[in-house]
Short mmCIF file of C-alpha atoms in Angstrom, two decimals:
data_model
loop_
_atom_site.label_atom_id
_atom_site.label_comp_id
_atom_site.label_asym_id
_atom_site.label_seq_id
_atom_site.Cartn_x
_atom_site.Cartn_y
_atom_site.Cartn_z
CA MET A 1 -77.14 -30.27 -7.64
CA ARG A 2 -74.78 -27.45 -6.66
CA ARG A 3 -71.05 -28.17 -6.54
CA ASN A 4 -69.07 -27.26 -3.45
CA PRO A 5 -66.83 -24.26 -4.40
CA VAL A 6 -64.42 -24.79 -1.51
CA PRO A 7 -62.10 -27.46 -3.06
CA PRO A 8 -61.46 -25.44 -6.26
CA LEU A 9 -60.74 -22.33 -4.16
CA VAL A 10 -58.37 -24.27 -1.93
CA PHE A 11 -56.61 -25.67 -5.00
CA LEU A 12 -56.35 -22.19 -6.55
CA ALA A 13 -54.95 -20.76 -3.31
CA LEU A 14 -52.39 -23.58 -3.18
CA VAL A 15 -51.32 -22.91 -6.77
CA LEU A 16 -51.00 -19.18 -6.10
CA SER A 17 -49.03 -19.86 -2.92
CA ILE A 18 -46.60 -22.15 -4.75
CA ALA A 19 -46.22 -19.65 -7.59
CA GLY A 20 -45.63 -16.80 -5.16
CA GLY A 21 -43.08 -18.80 -3.19
CA TRP A 22 -41.24 -19.79 -6.34
CA TRP A 23 -41.14 -16.14 -7.49
CA LEU A 24 -39.76 -14.94 -4.17
CA PHE A 25 -37.21 -17.75 -4.07
CA SER A 26 -36.04 -17.13 -7.63
CA LYS A 27 -35.73 -13.39 -6.98
CA THR A 28 -33.68 -14.01 -3.82
CA GLU A 29 -31.42 -16.54 -5.52
CA SER A 30 -30.99 -14.23 -8.51
CA GLY A 31 -29.88 -11.44 -6.17
CA ARG A 32 -27.43 -13.78 -4.46
CA TYR A 33 -26.06 -14.93 -7.81
CA ASP A 34 -25.57 -11.36 -9.01
CA ALA A 35 -23.83 -10.40 -5.75
CA THR A 36 -21.56 -13.46 -5.93
CA ARG A 37 -20.77 -12.70 -9.55
CA ARG A 38 -19.87 -9.09 -8.74
CA ILE A 39 -17.53 -10.24 -5.94
CA ALA A 40 -15.92 -12.82 -8.21
CA GLN A 41 -15.38 -10.26 -10.96
CA SER A 42 -14.12 -7.47 -8.66
CA ARG A 43 -10.34 -7.21 -8.40
CA SER A 44 -8.38 -6.36 -5.32
CA GLU A 45 -4.77 -5.33 -5.81
CA ILE A 46 -2.26 -3.76 -3.44
CA ARG A 47 1.25 -2.97 -4.66
CA LEU A 48 4.05 -1.39 -2.65
CA SER A 49 7.67 -0.80 -3.56
CA MET A 50 10.77 0.88 -2.20
CA THR A 51 13.79 1.57 -4.39
CA VAL A 52 17.09 2.71 -2.87
CA ARG A 53 19.70 4.10 -5.27
CA HIS A 54 23.23 4.33 -3.87
CA ARG A 55 25.75 6.79 -5.26
CA SER A 56 28.72 4.81 -3.94
CA GLY A 57 29.57 1.30 -2.77
CA PRO A 58 29.34 -2.08 -4.51
CA ILE A 59 25.51 -2.03 -4.59
CA SER A 60 24.09 0.61 -6.94
CA GLU A 61 20.39 -0.14 -6.44
CA GLU A 62 18.08 -2.14 -4.18
CA GLU A 63 14.38 -2.70 -4.71
CA TYR A 64 11.60 -4.23 -2.62
CA ARG A 65 8.44 -5.12 -4.57
CA LEU A 66 5.45 -6.37 -2.56
CA ALA A 67 1.95 -7.20 -3.80
CA ASP A 68 -1.34 -8.60 -2.56
CA LEU A 69 -3.38 -9.78 -5.55
CA ASN A 70 -6.87 -10.93 -4.61
CA GLY A 71 -5.61 -12.05 -1.20
CA LEU A 72 -2.41 -13.74 -2.40
CA SER A 73 0.85 -12.16 -1.22
CA GLN A 74 4.01 -11.89 -3.30
CA ALA A 75 7.39 -10.46 -2.36
CA GLU A 76 10.58 -9.80 -4.29
CA TYR A 77 13.92 -8.20 -3.49
CA ARG A 78 16.37 -7.16 -6.20
CA ALA A 79 19.94 -5.90 -5.81
CA VAL A 80 22.03 -4.51 -8.66
CA GLY A 81 25.80 -4.36 -8.31
CA ARG A 82 27.89 -1.55 -9.68
CA ASN A 83 29.54 -4.19 -11.85
CA GLY A 84 26.16 -4.94 -13.49
CA VAL A 85 25.42 -8.17 -11.62
CA THR A 86 21.76 -8.52 -10.53
CA VAL A 87 20.59 -10.83 -7.73
CA ARG A 88 16.89 -11.52 -7.07
CA VAL A 89 15.20 -13.03 -4.06
CA ASP A 90 11.60 -14.21 -4.56
CA SER A 91 9.21 -15.45 -1.91
CA LEU A 92 8.97 -19.23 -1.77
CA PRO A 93 5.59 -20.98 -2.19
CA HIS A 94 5.58 -22.22 1.42
CA GLU A 95 6.38 -18.81 2.87
CA THR A 96 3.55 -16.60 4.11
CA PHE A 97 3.87 -12.86 3.56
CA ASP A 98 0.98 -10.81 4.82
CA VAL A 99 1.30 -7.85 2.48
CA SER A 100 -2.13 -6.59 3.49
CA PHE A 101 -0.89 -6.30 7.09
CA LEU A 102 2.17 -4.35 5.94
CA PHE A 103 -0.10 -2.13 3.83
CA ASP A 104 -2.25 -1.32 6.87
CA GLN A 105 0.87 -0.43 8.86
CA ALA A 106 2.24 1.67 5.99
CA VAL A 107 -1.04 3.60 5.83
CA VAL A 108 -0.70 4.36 9.56
CA ASP A 109 2.90 5.45 8.91
CA GLY A 110 1.74 7.93 6.24
CA ILE A 111 2.45 6.23 2.92
CA TRP A 112 -0.45 8.10 1.26
CA GLU A 113 0.35 11.43 2.92
CA LEU A 114 4.12 11.95 2.80
CA ALA A 115 5.62 14.12 0.06
CA SER A 116 9.02 14.24 -1.60
CA LYS A 117 11.78 15.96 0.36
CA PRO A 118 14.85 17.89 -0.84
CA ALA A 119 18.23 16.20 -0.54
CA ARG A 120 19.33 16.62 3.08
CA GLY A 121 21.55 14.78 5.54
CA ASP A 122 23.43 11.85 4.03
CA THR A 123 22.59 12.27 0.33
CA SER A 124 24.50 9.20 -0.85
CA SER A 125 21.26 7.15 -1.05
CA LEU A 126 17.95 8.18 -2.61
CA TYR A 127 14.75 6.44 -1.43
CA THR A 128 11.66 6.17 -3.65
CA ILE A 129 8.48 4.70 -2.15
CA SER A 130 5.43 3.90 -4.26
CA VAL A 131 1.98 2.55 -3.43
CA SER A 132 -1.06 1.70 -5.54
CA GLN A 133 -4.40 0.14 -4.69
CA LEU A 134 -7.25 -1.17 -6.80
CA THR A 135 -10.50 -2.05 -5.01
CA ASP A 136 -13.96 -2.37 -6.58
CA ASN A 137 -12.55 -0.83 -9.77
CA GLN A 138 -11.41 2.26 -7.82
CA HIS A 139 -7.70 2.99 -8.33
CA GLY A 140 -5.27 5.23 -6.48
CA SER A 141 -1.49 5.62 -6.49
CA HIS A 142 1.18 7.77 -4.86
CA HIS A 143 4.98 8.00 -4.77
CA PHE A 144 7.60 10.23 -3.16
CA GLU A 145 11.38 10.52 -2.77
CA PHE A 146 13.73 11.47 0.06
CA THR A 147 17.27 10.99 1.33
CA ASP A 148 18.53 9.92 4.75
CA PRO A 149 15.33 8.83 6.55
CA HIS A 150 17.11 9.07 9.91
CA TYR A 151 17.89 12.74 9.25
CA TRP A 152 14.20 13.54 8.69
CA ALA A 153 13.27 11.52 11.78
CA SER A 154 15.79 13.20 14.09
CA THR A 155 16.95 16.55 12.68
CA GLY A 156 14.83 17.63 9.75
CA GLY A 157 15.84 21.29 9.89
CA HIS A 158 13.46 24.23 10.09
CA GLN A 159 11.25 26.09 7.67
CA PHE A 160 11.19 29.85 8.17
CA THR A 161 8.26 32.13 7.34
CA ILE A 162 8.69 35.91 7.09
CA HIS A 163 5.82 38.25 8.00
CA LEU A 164 5.88 41.88 6.90
CA ASP A 165 3.48 44.28 8.61
CA ARG A 166 3.41 47.92 7.47
CA THR A 167 1.28 48.94 10.42
CA LYS A 168 3.91 47.99 12.99
CA PRO A 169 6.73 50.43 13.92
CA LEU A 170 10.32 49.29 13.81
CA PRO A 171 11.78 46.93 14.89
CA ASP A 172 8.51 44.92 14.56
CA LEU A 173 8.43 45.58 10.83
CA LEU A 174 10.04 42.20 10.26
CA ARG A 175 8.77 39.16 12.11
CA MET A 176 9.98 35.64 11.46
CA SER A 177 8.57 32.31 12.62
CA SER A 178 9.93 28.82 12.11
CA THR A 179 8.39 25.35 11.84
CA THR A 180 10.33 22.17 12.52
CA LEU A 181 10.40 19.65 9.66
CA VAL A 182 11.16 16.57 11.76
CA ASP A 183 8.96 13.66 10.66
CA PRO A 184 9.76 10.13 11.93
CA ARG A 185 7.38 8.54 9.43
CA TYR A 186 10.02 8.52 6.66
CA GLU A 187 12.26 6.29 8.76
CA LYS A 188 9.31 4.16 9.89
CA LEU A 189 8.30 3.42 6.31
CA ALA A 190 11.85 2.49 5.31
CA ASP A 191 11.96 0.12 8.30
CA ASP A 192 8.57 -1.35 7.31
CA PHE A 193 10.06 -2.56 4.01
CA GLU A 194 13.41 -3.69 5.39
CA ARG A 195 11.83 -5.69 8.23
CA PHE A 196 9.15 -7.31 6.08
CA GLY A 197 9.02 -11.06 5.58
CA SER A 198 10.04 -14.22 7.34
CA PRO A 199 13.51 -14.69 8.89
CA GLU A 200 14.38 -16.98 5.96
CA PHE A 201 13.41 -14.31 3.43
CA ARG A 202 15.47 -11.63 5.17
CA GLU A 203 18.40 -14.05 5.48
CA ARG A 204 18.35 -14.66 1.73
CA ILE A 205 18.32 -10.88 1.21
CA ALA A 206 21.42 -10.61 3.40
CA ASP A 207 23.07 -13.37 1.34
CA ALA A 208 22.22 -11.50 -1.88
CA ARG A 209 23.87 -8.36 -0.57
CA THR A 210 26.96 -10.35 0.41
CA LYS A 211 27.22 -11.81 -3.09
CA ILE A 212 27.08 -8.34 -4.64
CA GLU A 213 29.64 -6.96 -2.19
CA ARG A 214 32.01 -9.86 -2.87
CA GLY A 215 31.48 -9.56 -6.62
CA THR A 216 30.36 -13.17 -6.94
#
């Protein structure tokens, strides 16, 4: 009596189908696990700072330090008096500082592009702006210095270029062209730092300055 081969074939097909489904599922889940692990292990850091050094007055140095570490914002202001007294203002746990938003605005305002400038205008205060970013293990940083951001935003001066051409008769032997150096982005970036934070945070900064100025 011949046995019916259909049931064993159906059973074998079922086994192969289950095995294939399990293999595809495990491969998909393994890929998801690896992707989740890579995201968890990847670091995201944004750090920005502006230091202002004053040659005169009761405050000798001010510093804004802002950071976004894996999505968590931190902010700190520090003022150093000429008498050596240091006052710090840190962000409170309940305050929300969107450093990533400030970073995006600073990028628009040229924080990666601007270069150091010679001392011009009111040279009593020197500004130093720094930025660094770490994303997916790729790191970049930049810093530059300048004085009197309003001067560079409004006056800036001119840069002259001299062209000498031996083929031209006098008086065209000497030709001079000028390029304006006005760039409002220096003032915009300084304002970005000074206007950052909640009203309470900026009020505490104002109080810190008052303490230094009063010598208390």
